[in-house]
Structures are given as structure tokens and as C-alpha cells.
């Protein structure tokens, strides 16, 4: 055997002897270290025992207060971090709503908020972006116009996808429902205007009728949507027939009566408004908070 083998064997014996000595000292409490450090000393030659000795020396020099000082420092750091978070939250609370910023704030503040909208959820601020497009600051107008163009492009693309799916499977009830629901939200979102909007509203009316035919029974929700679509198209005779059928079948539901009020207002028929208000009271129609507000408004107009 070579000299390297004997040197390695001697080194291993010395290491094991040193680790054994450290273990005996730790067990007798002469060495002020925890027992779980000893496996480290055993598995890491030279540096392991050296770290144990350094830990013991440090413990002695600090009178055993090193751990307490370290924990105290960690607690201080945690408090500092909490204070930073509180400060950040307070800063968030001072953010001015976009509606107010468009009215009273400086151009720099408006630009900053518009940019934050662009990186957040532009579609959720569609109405505000339309308002911002009329601002007197050219950069705000540019940002808002860019965002509106992008939102409209994405909405148009999704509508085309829905149209293609429906064209490929016109008899699929699920495809029809999704197309109908998206077209309704597309129109409500104001993504299309003028003659194009009228064409899409006619399409929505036909889709709703097809869903009702496929269903084969009365549907309060679909018939209310159909009446609203007919009102939007100024098809007042058809809307009235749909609404009369709804109020006859569901006399205490509010939506058909509120649509009756909308139609009477569009026709500027004061007598029809009075009759609808009387019917709502007579039939004890259940009104939501918004419904009560609408009824109070027209009661005040006709007082």
C-alpha cells in the first residue's frame, strides 16, 4: 500500500478521534453547543469541528446572548418591513379616482392614471376611456384612443370567432347560447354604433327567438332580453306584445314593468307611464332598490 493510503487512514482516525472528543465535551456540557451540530462536524472534515469550536468560543465571548441578539435583530427588521407595507398601503389609499383626475387633476396625474389603466384592465374602464378621449390634454387623448382601439379590435375579433362557431354548428344549443350572450354584452358595451349596431341588434333578436323556439317553453329571462332588444330597435308593437305576455305570466316580477316604463318614456306617452305606475302599485310588484328608484323618479315626473 502507498503512503497516500496510510496518510488518509491517519487523517480519518484523527478526525474521528476529534469528533469523539467534541461529543464527550458536549455531553459533559463543557462545550457549549447543541448536539445537532455534531453530525455536521462528523460529516465535514476540518471545517465541521472548526465551526463547532468557533460556535463555542462565540457563545462564551457573548455570555450566551448571541441568539437573543440575533432574534431581537430579526424582530426589529420585521417591524421595519411592516412599517414599509403600511406606508405603501397608505399611499394606495391616496390614489385619486380616474373620474376625478379627468376633472380636476394636473395633466401629469391624468397621464399617469391613464397609463396605469392600460397596464391593468382597459376593458373594465371602457366608459372612462371614452370620457378621457375628449380631454383637453393631447397625450391623455392619445393614450385613451389607443386603448379604445385595442379594446374594440379584441371585441370584434371575439365576435367574429363566435359568428364562425355558430355558422359551423347552428344547431348546437351551447354554441347558440354563448354567441347570444356575447353579442348581448358586445352591444351593451357600446363597441359598435349606428347602422352596424342596428344590424347586430336584429341578429340578437333572431338569436333570442331561436333560443326560445329550441327551448319549447316560456322563459322569463330570455323573453325579458327579447323585449329589451325589441325596444332598442324601436319595434314598439312587438315589444309591447312581448311585455304584455310577460306581465300576464309573471305579474309581480319587476323587469317587464320597468321595460314598460322605458317604452312609454321613449314614446313620450304620459298616460301610459301613469297606467304602468298604477299597475305596479295595484299588483304589488316586488321592486329592487334600483327599481324603486326608477319608480320614484317617474312618480315625481308625473306628480
Coordinates of C-alpha atoms in Angstrom, one line a residue:
X1 CA 0.0 0.0 0.0
X2 CA 1.2 3.5 -0.8
X3 CA 1.9 6.3 1.5
X4 CA -1.2 8.1 0.4
X5 CA -3.4 5.3 1.8
X6 CA -1.7 5.4 5.2
X7 CA -1.9 9.2 5.3
X8 CA -5.6 9.1 4.5
X9 CA -6.2 6.4 7.2
X10 CA -4.3 8.5 9.7
X11 CA -6.3 11.6 8.8
X12 CA -9.6 9.7 9.2
X13 CA -8.6 8.3 12.6
X14 CA -7.6 11.8 13.9
X15 CA -10.9 13.2 12.6
X16 CA -12.9 10.5 14.3
X17 CA -10.9 11.0 17.5
X18 CA -11.5 14.7 17.4
X19 CA -15.2 14.3 16.8
X20 CA -15.4 11.8 19.6
X21 CA -13.7 14.3 21.9
X22 CA -16.1 17.0 20.9
X23 CA -19.0 14.7 21.6
X24 CA -17.7 13.9 25.1
X25 CA -17.2 17.6 25.8
X26 CA -20.7 18.5 24.6
X27 CA -22.3 15.7 26.6
X28 CA -20.5 16.9 29.8
X29 CA -21.6 20.4 28.9
X30 CA -18.0 21.6 28.9
X31 CA -18.6 22.5 25.2
X32 CA -21.5 24.9 24.9
X33 CA -23.0 23.8 21.6
X34 CA -26.2 21.9 20.8
X35 CA -26.0 18.2 20.0
X36 CA -27.4 18.6 16.4
X37 CA -24.2 20.4 15.4
X38 CA -22.0 17.3 16.0
X39 CA -23.2 15.4 12.9
X40 CA -22.1 18.4 10.9
X41 CA -18.6 18.1 12.5
X42 CA -18.5 14.4 11.7
X43 CA -19.5 14.7 8.0
X44 CA -17.5 17.8 7.2
X45 CA -13.8 17.1 7.9
X46 CA -11.7 20.0 9.3
X47 CA -14.3 22.7 8.8
X48 CA -17.0 20.9 10.7
X49 CA -15.0 20.6 14.0
X50 CA -13.6 24.1 13.5
X51 CA -17.1 25.6 13.2
X52 CA -18.2 23.8 16.4
X53 CA -15.2 25.3 18.2
X54 CA -15.9 28.7 16.8
X55 CA -19.5 28.5 17.9
X56 CA -18.5 27.5 21.4
X57 CA -16.0 30.4 21.5
X58 CA -18.6 32.9 20.3
X59 CA -21.1 31.7 22.8
X60 CA -18.6 32.2 25.6
X61 CA -17.5 35.7 24.4
X62 CA -21.1 36.9 24.2
X63 CA -22.2 35.4 27.5
X64 CA -24.7 33.3 25.7
X65 CA -26.6 36.3 24.4
X66 CA -25.8 35.9 20.7
X67 CA -29.1 34.0 19.9
X68 CA -31.1 36.6 21.8
X69 CA -29.4 39.4 20.0
X70 CA -30.0 37.7 16.6
X71 CA -33.7 37.2 17.4
X72 CA -34.0 40.8 18.5
X73 CA -32.5 42.0 15.3
X74 CA -34.9 39.8 13.3
X75 CA -37.8 41.3 15.3
X76 CA -36.6 44.8 14.5
X77 CA -36.3 44.0 10.8
X78 CA -39.8 42.6 10.8
X79 CA -41.2 45.8 12.4
X80 CA -39.4 47.9 9.8
X81 CA -40.9 45.7 7.0
X82 CA -44.4 46.0 8.4
X83 CA -44.0 49.8 8.6
X84 CA -43.0 49.8 4.9
X85 CA -46.1 47.8 4.0
X86 CA -48.3 50.2 6.0
X87 CA -46.7 53.2 4.2
X88 CA -47.4 51.6 0.8
X89 CA -51.0 50.9 1.7
X90 CA -51.5 54.5 2.9
X91 CA -50.1 55.6 -0.5
X92 CA -52.6 53.4 -2.3
X93 CA -55.4 55.0 -0.3
X94 CA -54.4 58.4 -1.5
X95 CA -54.8 57.5 -5.2
X96 CA -57.3 59.8 -6.9
X97 CA -60.1 58.0 -8.8
X98 CA -59.8 58.3 -12.6
X99 CA -63.2 60.1 -12.8
X100 CA -61.9 62.9 -10.5
X101 CA -58.5 63.0 -12.1
X102 CA -60.1 63.7 -15.5
X103 CA -61.9 66.7 -14.0
X104 CA -59.5 68.4 -11.6
X105 CA -56.0 67.0 -11.6
X106 CA -52.9 68.0 -13.5
X107 CA -52.0 66.6 -16.9
X108 CA -49.2 64.6 -15.4
X109 CA -51.5 62.9 -12.9
X110 CA -54.1 62.2 -15.7
X111 CA -51.4 60.7 -17.9
X112 CA -50.1 58.5 -15.1
X113 CA -53.5 57.2 -14.3
X114 CA -54.3 56.5 -17.9
X115 CA -51.1 54.5 -18.3
X116 CA -52.0 52.5 -15.2
X117 CA -55.3 51.7 -16.7
X118 CA -53.6 50.5 -19.9
X119 CA -51.5 48.1 -17.9
X120 CA -54.4 47.0 -15.6
X121 CA -57.7 46.1 -17.3
X122 CA -58.6 48.6 -20.1
X123 CA -61.9 46.8 -20.9
X124 CA -63.1 47.5 -17.4
X125 CA -62.7 51.2 -17.9
X126 CA -64.2 51.5 -21.4
X127 CA -66.7 54.3 -20.4
X128 CA -64.0 56.3 -18.6
X129 CA -61.6 55.9 -21.6
X130 CA -64.3 57.3 -23.8
X131 CA -64.5 60.2 -21.5
X132 CA -60.8 60.6 -21.4
X133 CA -60.7 60.7 -25.2
X134 CA -62.5 64.1 -25.0
X135 CA -59.9 65.5 -22.6
X136 CA -58.0 68.7 -23.5
X137 CA -54.6 67.1 -23.0
X138 CA -53.3 65.6 -26.2
X139 CA -51.3 62.8 -24.6
X140 CA -54.3 61.7 -22.5
X141 CA -56.4 61.7 -25.7
X142 CA -53.7 59.6 -27.5
X143 CA -53.5 57.0 -24.7
X144 CA -57.2 56.7 -24.4
X145 CA -57.8 56.5 -28.1
X146 CA -55.1 53.8 -28.4
X147 CA -56.7 51.8 -25.6
X148 CA -60.2 52.1 -27.1
X149 CA -58.9 51.0 -30.5
X150 CA -57.2 47.9 -28.9
X151 CA -60.3 47.0 -26.9
X152 CA -62.6 47.3 -29.9
X153 CA -60.3 45.3 -32.0
X154 CA -60.2 42.4 -29.5
X155 CA -64.0 42.6 -29.0
X156 CA -64.6 42.5 -32.8
X157 CA -62.2 39.5 -33.1
X158 CA -64.1 37.6 -30.4
X159 CA -67.4 38.4 -32.1
X160 CA -66.1 37.0 -35.4
X161 CA -65.0 33.9 -33.6
X162 CA -68.5 33.4 -32.1
X163 CA -70.1 34.0 -35.5
X164 CA -67.8 31.4 -37.1
X165 CA -68.6 28.8 -34.4
X166 CA -72.3 29.4 -34.9
X167 CA -72.0 29.2 -38.7
X168 CA -70.2 25.9 -38.3
X169 CA -72.8 24.5 -35.8
X170 CA -76.1 26.4 -36.0
X171 CA -77.9 23.5 -34.3
X172 CA -75.7 23.4 -31.2
X173 CA -77.6 24.8 -28.3
X174 CA -74.4 25.6 -26.3
X175 CA -72.8 27.5 -29.2
X176 CA -76.1 29.4 -29.8
X177 CA -76.2 30.4 -26.1
X178 CA -72.6 31.6 -26.0
X179 CA -73.0 33.5 -29.2
X180 CA -76.2 35.2 -28.0
X181 CA -74.7 36.1 -24.6
X182 CA -71.5 37.5 -26.1
X183 CA -73.5 39.5 -28.7
X184 CA -75.6 41.0 -25.9
X185 CA -72.6 42.1 -23.9
X186 CA -70.9 43.4 -27.1
X187 CA -73.9 45.7 -27.8
X188 CA -74.2 46.7 -24.1
X189 CA -70.5 47.6 -24.1
X190 CA -71.0 50.1 -26.9
X191 CA -68.4 48.6 -29.1
X192 CA -70.5 49.3 -32.2
X193 CA -72.6 52.3 -33.2
X194 CA -75.0 53.4 -35.9
X195 CA -76.2 51.1 -38.7
X196 CA -73.7 48.4 -37.7
X197 CA -75.3 48.3 -34.2
X198 CA -78.8 48.1 -35.7
X199 CA -77.7 45.1 -37.8
X200 CA -76.3 43.3 -34.7
X201 CA -79.4 44.1 -32.7
X202 CA -81.6 42.5 -35.3
X203 CA -79.2 39.5 -35.2
X204 CA -79.6 39.4 -31.4
X205 CA -83.4 39.4 -31.7
X206 CA -83.3 36.5 -34.1
X207 CA -80.9 34.5 -31.9
X208 CA -83.2 35.1 -28.8
X209 CA -86.2 33.9 -30.8
X210 CA -84.3 30.8 -31.9
X211 CA -83.3 30.0 -28.3
X212 CA -86.9 30.3 -27.2
X213 CA -88.1 28.1 -30.0
X214 CA -85.5 25.5 -29.2
X215 CA -86.4 25.6 -25.6
X216 CA -90.0 24.8 -26.3
X217 CA -91.4 26.6 -23.3
X218 CA -91.7 30.1 -21.7
X219 CA -88.5 31.6 -20.3
X220 CA -88.7 34.8 -18.2
X221 CA -85.1 35.7 -18.7
X222 CA -85.0 35.2 -22.4
X223 CA -88.3 36.9 -23.0
X224 CA -87.1 39.9 -21.0
X225 CA -83.9 40.1 -23.1
X226 CA -86.1 39.8 -26.3
X227 CA -88.3 42.7 -25.1
X228 CA -85.2 44.8 -24.4
X229 CA -83.8 44.0 -27.8
X230 CA -87.0 45.0 -29.5
X231 CA -87.1 48.3 -27.6
X232 CA -83.6 49.0 -28.6
X233 CA -84.7 48.6 -32.2
X234 CA -87.8 50.8 -31.6
X235 CA -90.0 47.9 -32.5
X236 CA -92.6 49.1 -30.1
X237 CA -95.6 46.9 -31.2
X238 CA -93.5 43.7 -30.9
X239 CA -92.0 44.9 -27.6
X240 CA -95.5 45.6 -26.2
X241 CA -96.8 42.2 -27.2
X242 CA -93.8 40.5 -25.6
X243 CA -94.1 42.6 -22.4
X244 CA -97.9 42.0 -22.2
X245 CA -97.2 38.3 -22.3
X246 CA -94.6 38.6 -19.6
X247 CA -96.7 40.7 -17.2
X248 CA -99.6 38.3 -17.7
X249 CA -97.5 35.3 -16.9
X250 CA -95.3 36.9 -14.2
X251 CA -97.4 39.9 -12.9
X252 CA -95.2 40.5 -9.8
X253 CA -91.8 40.5 -11.5
X254 CA -90.3 44.0 -11.9
X255 CA -88.3 43.8 -15.2
X256 CA -91.3 43.7 -17.6
X257 CA -92.9 46.7 -15.8
X258 CA -89.7 48.7 -15.9
X259 CA -89.4 48.0 -19.6
X260 CA -93.0 49.1 -20.0
X261 CA -91.9 52.4 -18.3
X262 CA -89.0 52.7 -20.7
X263 CA -91.2 52.2 -23.7
X264 CA -93.7 54.7 -22.6
X265 CA -91.0 57.2 -22.0
X266 CA -89.5 56.6 -25.4
X267 CA -93.0 57.2 -26.9
X268 CA -93.5 60.2 -24.6
X269 CA -96.8 58.7 -23.6
X270 CA -97.6 60.2 -20.2
X271 CA -100.9 58.3 -19.9
X272 CA -99.0 55.0 -20.4
X273 CA -96.5 56.0 -17.7
X274 CA -99.3 56.7 -15.3
X275 CA -101.1 53.4 -16.1
X276 CA -97.9 51.4 -15.7
X277 CA -97.2 53.1 -12.3
X278 CA -100.7 52.4 -11.2
X279 CA -100.4 48.7 -12.3
X280 CA -97.1 48.3 -10.4
X281 CA -98.8 49.6 -7.2
X282 CA -102.0 47.6 -7.7
X283 CA -100.3 44.3 -8.4
X284 CA -97.8 44.8 -5.6
X285 CA -94.8 44.2 -7.8
X286 CA -91.7 43.4 -5.9
X287 CA -89.1 46.1 -6.6
X288 CA -85.4 46.1 -6.1
X289 CA -83.6 49.2 -4.8
X290 CA -82.9 50.2 -8.4
X291 CA -86.5 49.5 -9.4
X292 CA -87.8 51.6 -6.5
X293 CA -85.6 54.5 -7.6
X294 CA -86.9 54.3 -11.1
X295 CA -90.5 54.2 -10.0
X296 CA -89.9 57.2 -7.6
X297 CA -88.4 59.1 -10.5
X298 CA -91.4 58.7 -12.8
X299 CA -93.8 59.3 -9.9
X300 CA -92.1 62.6 -9.3
X301 CA -92.2 63.5 -13.0
X302 CA -95.9 62.8 -13.1
X303 CA -96.9 64.3 -9.8

